[in-house]
Short mmCIF file of C-alpha atoms in Angstrom, two decimals:
data_model
loop_
_atom_site.label_atom_id
_atom_site.label_comp_id
_atom_site.label_asym_id
_atom_site.label_seq_id
_atom_site.Cartn_x
_atom_site.Cartn_y
_atom_site.Cartn_z
CA MET N 1 -10.85 -4.80 -17.95
CA ASN N 2 -9.44 -7.56 -16.11
CA CYS N 3 -10.68 -8.78 -12.66
CA ILE N 4 -8.96 -10.79 -9.90
CA LEU N 5 -9.61 -11.79 -6.48
CA ASP N 6 -7.37 -10.04 -4.09
CA ASN N 7 -7.53 -10.01 -0.25
CA ASN N 8 -10.84 -10.79 -0.28
CA TYR N 9 -12.01 -8.34 -2.94
CA ILE N 10 -13.16 -8.61 -6.45
CA LEU N 11 -10.37 -5.81 -8.45
CA CYS N 12 -11.02 -4.32 -11.48
CA THR N 13 -8.21 -3.02 -13.25
CA PHE N 14 -8.33 -0.73 -15.83
CA VAL N 15 -5.22 -0.75 -17.79
CA LEU N 16 -5.01 2.36 -20.14
CA THR N 17 -2.47 2.25 -23.03
CA GLU N 18 -0.21 5.23 -23.44
CA ILE N 19 2.52 6.01 -26.11
CA ASP N 20 4.29 6.96 -23.35
CA MET N 21 4.88 3.71 -21.57
CA LYS N 22 5.99 5.76 -18.21
CA LYS N 23 2.64 6.19 -17.41
CA THR N 24 1.38 2.83 -17.62
CA LEU N 25 2.10 1.53 -13.91
CA LEU N 26 0.69 4.77 -12.33
CA LEU N 27 -2.45 4.55 -14.69
CA ARG N 28 -3.25 0.83 -13.58
CA ILE N 29 -2.88 1.78 -10.02
CA ILE N 30 -5.28 4.92 -10.23
CA PHE N 31 -8.01 3.17 -11.95
CA LEU N 32 -8.18 0.22 -9.40
CA CYS N 33 -11.85 0.06 -8.55
CA ILE N 34 -13.85 -1.70 -6.05
CA VAL N 35 -16.79 -4.21 -7.47
CA THR N 36 -18.12 -5.93 -4.75
CA SER N 37 -16.61 -7.48 -1.29
CA PHE N 38 -16.87 -10.46 0.55
CA ASN N 39 -16.69 -11.16 3.92
CA ALA N 40 -13.35 -9.70 4.89
CA GLN N 41 -12.75 -9.04 8.51
CA SER N 42 -12.00 -5.54 9.93
CA THR N 43 -8.59 -4.98 11.26
CA ALA N 44 -9.25 -1.51 12.18
CA SER N 45 -8.04 -0.93 15.78
CA LYS N 46 -9.87 0.13 18.70
CA HIS N 47 -8.82 3.34 18.62
CA VAL N 48 -10.07 4.22 14.94
CA GLU N 49 -13.95 5.43 14.83
CA THR N 50 -15.39 6.57 11.75
CA PHE N 51 -18.25 9.52 11.17
CA LYS N 52 -20.09 10.72 7.98
CA ILE N 53 -20.45 14.23 7.05
CA GLU N 54 -22.00 16.23 4.61
CA ALA N 55 -19.82 17.63 1.82
CA PRO N 56 -21.41 20.43 0.44
CA GLN N 57 -18.27 21.66 -1.78
CA LEU N 58 -18.51 18.19 -3.63
CA GLY N 59 -22.27 17.55 -3.53
CA THR N 60 -21.60 14.31 -1.31
CA HIS N 61 -20.92 13.02 2.22
CA LYS N 62 -17.56 11.50 2.67
CA THR N 63 -16.81 9.17 5.37
CA ILE N 64 -14.35 10.24 7.83
CA TRP N 65 -11.51 7.60 10.10
CA VAL N 66 -10.33 9.22 13.32
CA TYR N 67 -7.24 7.41 15.16
CA THR N 68 -6.90 9.17 18.46
CA PRO N 69 -4.13 7.77 20.93
CA LYS N 70 -4.20 5.57 23.26
CA SER N 71 -3.55 8.11 25.77
CA TYR N 72 -6.35 10.69 24.63
CA HIS N 73 -9.44 9.36 26.62
CA THR N 74 -7.09 9.24 29.84
CA SER N 75 -5.69 12.79 29.66
CA LYS N 76 -7.09 16.41 28.86
CA GLN N 77 -4.10 17.32 26.58
CA SER N 78 -4.46 18.49 23.16
CA TYR N 79 -3.14 16.80 20.11
CA PRO N 80 -1.22 17.80 16.61
CA VAL N 81 -3.21 16.43 13.91
CA MET N 82 -2.28 14.88 10.55
CA TYR N 83 -4.89 14.41 7.68
CA MET N 84 -4.39 11.79 5.04
CA PHE N 85 -5.92 10.92 1.73
CA ASP N 86 -7.63 7.62 0.51
CA ALA N 87 -8.90 6.66 4.32
CA GLN N 88 -10.25 3.38 2.87
CA ASN N 89 -6.53 1.92 2.78
CA LEU N 90 -5.65 3.10 5.94
CA PHE N 91 -6.58 1.23 8.55
CA ASP N 92 -8.93 -1.70 7.73
CA ALA N 93 -8.39 -4.61 5.38
CA GLU N 94 -12.14 -4.76 4.94
CA THR N 95 -12.43 -1.21 3.54
CA SER N 96 -9.16 -1.23 1.41
CA TYR N 97 -8.94 -3.00 -2.23
CA VAL N 98 -5.28 -3.41 -2.35
CA GLY N 99 -4.29 -3.72 1.01
CA GLU N 100 -3.80 -1.32 3.94
CA TRP N 101 -1.09 0.81 5.41
CA LYS N 102 -1.60 -0.65 8.76
CA VAL N 103 -1.25 3.00 9.99
CA ASP N 104 -2.92 2.06 13.41
CA GLU N 105 -1.57 -1.02 14.26
CA TYR N 106 2.29 0.85 14.09
CA LEU N 107 0.73 3.69 16.09
CA ASP N 108 -0.87 1.14 18.70
CA THR N 109 2.72 -0.19 18.98
CA LEU N 110 4.00 3.29 19.98
CA LYS N 111 4.47 4.31 23.87
CA ASP N 112 4.08 7.81 23.37
CA ASN N 113 2.55 8.74 20.48
CA ASP N 114 0.59 12.42 20.77
CA VAL N 115 -1.10 12.57 17.01
CA ILE N 116 -4.30 12.60 16.36
CA ILE N 117 -4.88 10.90 12.44
CA ILE N 118 -7.81 12.09 10.47
CA GLY N 119 -8.43 9.65 7.06
CA ILE N 120 -10.67 11.22 4.51
CA GLU N 121 -12.26 8.85 1.92
CA HIS N 122 -11.68 9.30 -1.68
CA GLY N 123 -14.40 9.26 -4.23
CA ASN N 124 -13.84 5.90 -5.98
CA GLU N 125 -14.49 6.64 -9.61
CA LYS N 126 -13.73 10.23 -8.81
CA ARG N 127 -10.47 9.83 -7.31
CA ILE N 128 -9.00 11.68 -10.22
CA GLU N 129 -11.50 14.81 -10.24
CA GLU N 130 -10.93 14.87 -6.70
CA LEU N 131 -7.03 14.58 -6.27
CA THR N 132 -5.79 16.75 -8.80
CA PRO N 133 -5.38 20.37 -8.77
CA TYR N 134 -4.94 21.41 -12.41
CA PRO N 135 -7.70 19.26 -15.47
CA HIS N 136 -5.84 17.02 -17.37
CA GLU N 137 -6.22 17.03 -20.99
CA LYS N 138 -6.69 13.58 -21.39
CA TYR N 139 -8.04 12.23 -17.85
CA GLY N 140 -10.07 15.17 -16.65
CA GLY N 141 -9.86 15.91 -13.08
CA GLY N 142 -8.90 19.49 -11.43
CA LYS N 143 -10.97 19.78 -8.63
CA GLY N 144 -8.42 19.49 -6.22
CA ASP N 145 -8.90 22.63 -4.59
CA THR N 146 -12.79 21.80 -4.21
CA PHE N 147 -11.61 19.10 -2.13
CA MET N 148 -9.20 20.93 -0.27
CA GLN N 149 -11.70 23.61 0.65
CA PHE N 150 -13.73 20.56 1.91
CA ILE N 151 -11.39 19.59 4.00
CA ILE N 152 -10.15 22.79 5.08
CA ASN N 153 -13.60 24.54 5.66
CA THR N 154 -15.70 21.75 6.71
CA VAL N 155 -13.81 18.86 8.08
CA LYS N 156 -11.18 20.54 9.87
CA PRO N 157 -13.28 22.66 12.03
CA HIS N 158 -15.54 19.99 13.15
CA ILE N 159 -12.54 18.37 14.25
CA ASP N 160 -10.99 20.88 15.98
CA ILE N 161 -14.80 21.18 17.95
CA THR N 162 -15.29 17.65 18.15
CA TYR N 163 -11.40 16.76 19.33
CA ARG N 164 -8.95 18.20 21.68
CA THR N 165 -6.55 19.33 18.54
CA LYS N 166 -3.60 21.79 18.02
CA PRO N 167 -5.23 23.49 15.47
CA GLU N 168 -2.52 25.76 14.81
CA VAL N 169 -0.53 25.49 11.38
CA GLU N 170 2.56 24.08 12.88
CA HIS N 171 0.76 21.36 14.37
CA THR N 172 -1.26 20.38 11.18
CA SER N 173 0.28 17.94 8.65
CA ILE N 174 -1.32 16.25 5.70
CA PHE N 175 -0.12 12.79 3.82
CA GLY N 176 -0.87 10.70 0.98
CA SER N 177 0.31 8.49 -1.54
CA SER N 178 0.24 8.76 -5.62
CA LEU N 179 -2.77 11.19 -6.64
CA GLY N 180 -2.83 11.84 -2.79
CA GLY N 181 1.08 12.37 -2.32
CA LEU N 182 0.53 14.96 -5.21
CA MET N 183 -2.43 16.40 -3.37
CA ALA N 184 -0.67 16.87 -0.20
CA PHE N 185 2.28 18.57 -1.75
CA TYR N 186 0.03 20.83 -3.08
CA ALA N 187 -1.95 21.65 -0.11
CA THR N 188 1.41 22.76 1.69
CA LEU N 189 1.97 25.05 -0.87
CA LYS N 190 -1.34 26.44 -1.59
CA TYR N 191 -2.50 26.35 1.71
CA PRO N 192 0.58 27.28 3.82
CA GLY N 193 -1.52 28.81 6.86
CA THR N 194 -3.32 25.49 7.25
CA PHE N 195 -0.71 22.68 6.70
CA SER N 196 2.89 23.11 7.63
CA LYS N 197 4.51 19.35 6.57
CA ALA N 198 3.82 17.27 4.26
CA GLY N 199 4.27 13.30 3.35
CA VAL N 200 4.42 12.94 0.01
CA PHE N 201 4.88 9.16 -1.05
CA SER N 202 5.02 8.46 -4.88
CA PRO N 203 3.27 11.55 -5.89
CA ALA N 204 1.70 11.64 -9.19
CA PHE N 205 3.45 14.97 -10.57
CA TRP N 206 3.10 13.20 -14.06
CA ILE N 207 -0.63 14.19 -14.30
CA ASN N 208 -0.31 17.86 -13.17
CA GLU N 209 3.10 18.98 -14.55
CA SER N 210 1.95 22.79 -13.64
CA ILE N 211 2.75 21.83 -9.90
CA TYR N 212 6.55 22.76 -10.51
CA GLU N 213 5.34 25.92 -12.25
CA LEU N 214 3.68 26.56 -8.77
CA ALA N 215 6.43 25.22 -6.38
CA SER N 216 8.98 27.54 -8.86
CA THR N 217 6.45 30.78 -8.18
CA THR N 218 5.64 30.04 -4.38
CA ASP N 219 6.90 31.69 -1.54
CA ILE N 220 7.31 28.60 0.76
CA PRO N 221 7.60 29.56 4.75
CA ASN N 222 10.75 28.67 6.08
CA THR N 223 8.90 26.32 8.81
CA SER N 224 7.46 23.71 5.83
CA LYS N 225 8.51 20.41 5.92
CA PHE N 226 8.30 17.67 3.11
CA TYR N 227 9.21 13.86 3.13
CA PHE N 228 9.43 12.60 -0.51
CA LEU N 229 9.59 8.81 -0.93
CA ALA N 230 10.02 7.03 -4.44
CA GLY N 231 10.71 3.43 -5.52
CA SER N 232 12.72 2.39 -7.93
CA LYS N 233 10.69 0.12 -9.88
CA GLU N 234 7.22 2.14 -9.53
CA SER N 235 7.87 3.62 -13.19
CA GLU N 236 10.92 5.17 -15.63
CA THR N 237 9.87 9.00 -14.24
CA MET N 238 8.62 8.72 -10.71
CA VAL N 239 12.46 9.02 -9.28
CA PRO N 240 13.67 11.54 -11.56
CA ASP N 241 10.36 13.83 -11.31
CA GLN N 242 10.76 13.24 -7.32
CA GLU N 243 14.34 14.51 -7.74
CA LYS N 244 13.54 17.48 -10.24
CA MET N 245 10.71 19.06 -7.39
CA VAL N 246 13.95 18.46 -4.57
CA ALA N 247 16.24 20.58 -6.58
CA LEU N 248 13.80 22.78 -7.38
CA LEU N 249 12.52 23.60 -3.73
CA LEU N 250 16.33 23.75 -2.61
CA LYS N 251 17.29 26.11 -5.28
CA LYS N 252 14.50 28.04 -4.23
CA GLY N 253 16.31 28.34 -0.37
CA VAL N 254 13.90 25.54 1.27
CA ASP N 255 15.89 24.24 4.29
CA PRO N 256 17.88 20.91 3.33
CA ASN N 257 16.86 20.03 6.60
CA HIS N 258 13.30 20.53 6.15
CA ILE N 259 13.41 18.04 3.27
CA GLN N 260 13.91 14.23 3.37
CA SER N 261 13.96 12.50 -0.24
CA LYS N 262 14.06 8.83 0.03
CA VAL N 263 14.70 6.81 -2.97
CA ILE N 264 13.83 2.59 -2.04
CA GLU N 265 15.31 0.40 -3.98
CA GLY N 266 12.90 -2.37 -5.35
CA GLY N 267 10.11 -0.26 -4.13
CA THR N 268 6.79 -0.33 -5.96
CA HIS N 269 3.58 1.66 -6.38
CA ASN N 270 1.74 -0.13 -4.00
CA GLU N 271 -0.03 0.14 -0.22
CA ALA N 272 2.89 -2.63 1.05
CA PHE N 273 5.56 -0.24 -0.06
CA TRP N 274 4.00 2.85 1.46
CA SER N 275 2.83 1.07 4.55
CA SER N 276 6.84 -0.24 5.60
CA ASN N 277 7.76 3.27 5.04
CA PHE N 278 5.43 5.26 6.90
CA PRO N 279 6.75 4.78 10.61
CA LYS N 280 9.78 6.83 9.33
CA ALA N 281 8.30 9.14 7.21
CA PHE N 282 5.85 9.76 10.33
CA GLN N 283 8.71 9.98 12.84
CA TRP N 284 10.33 12.68 10.93
CA LEU N 285 7.57 14.80 10.13
CA MET N 286 6.19 14.55 13.90
CA THR N 287 9.62 15.51 15.57
CA SER N 288 10.28 19.10 15.77
CA ASN N 289 14.16 19.22 14.98
CA SER N 290 14.70 17.13 11.75
CA LYS N 291 18.28 17.52 11.93
CA ASN N 292 18.42 14.82 14.56
CA ASN N 293 16.36 12.46 11.84
#
């Protein structure tokens, strides 16, 4: 275990050695954990608020981050909703342990942003447990469906009652990176009645290779949209795994106009990479006619 000071946090990196070296980089990122924090200043926008909610499916409570558009409090309109994993890293340097996505800073720059963002915190040491749909023989996990039931049956109903949302599937998307990317893709396939669009950044397909079987055997609605992103320097298999999944979707007949697959030369597995590519993915997913993007 190596501890370093970074962005006002002490980080502990657990590096698990694998015979198959393709997994080392991803495991290093997955097992980053917070040990303690100093006096980092909050960078969250004034449009971000948080609340605690019981997660009976998980036997715990979760903090939920909510970003409402600038127009929310001066209008009576209802808004589409994007659910995002790893909320600690989305909006605020104070809660992030490896840098933030600056989702709120970006959205604040938009003249017309008509989307509510819901960030759901991960369980720190339980992140693998929560954000993998299938158990891994070595790393465990496999409670992704339980986590999704929390989102679908507890978080979403609360959000739809509390905020002016458009609750229908065509107005509901889900987004994540790494294990969150895996889960965003899984959620769109497994729960097509809830999520119609997925932002899939640096998906950890390797930890749950059964995801390919699910994709090959699932009837995917012709309205589903997928935005994939991978960096050339993430791992040896990140780009091939993404390309394999995209090829599978196309073979199944998913509309090519409903898939974006981006490979960024030099891209690495971190928040800075995901942050810099979030705007394009957000715009594409939230634009009804993807052919124009």
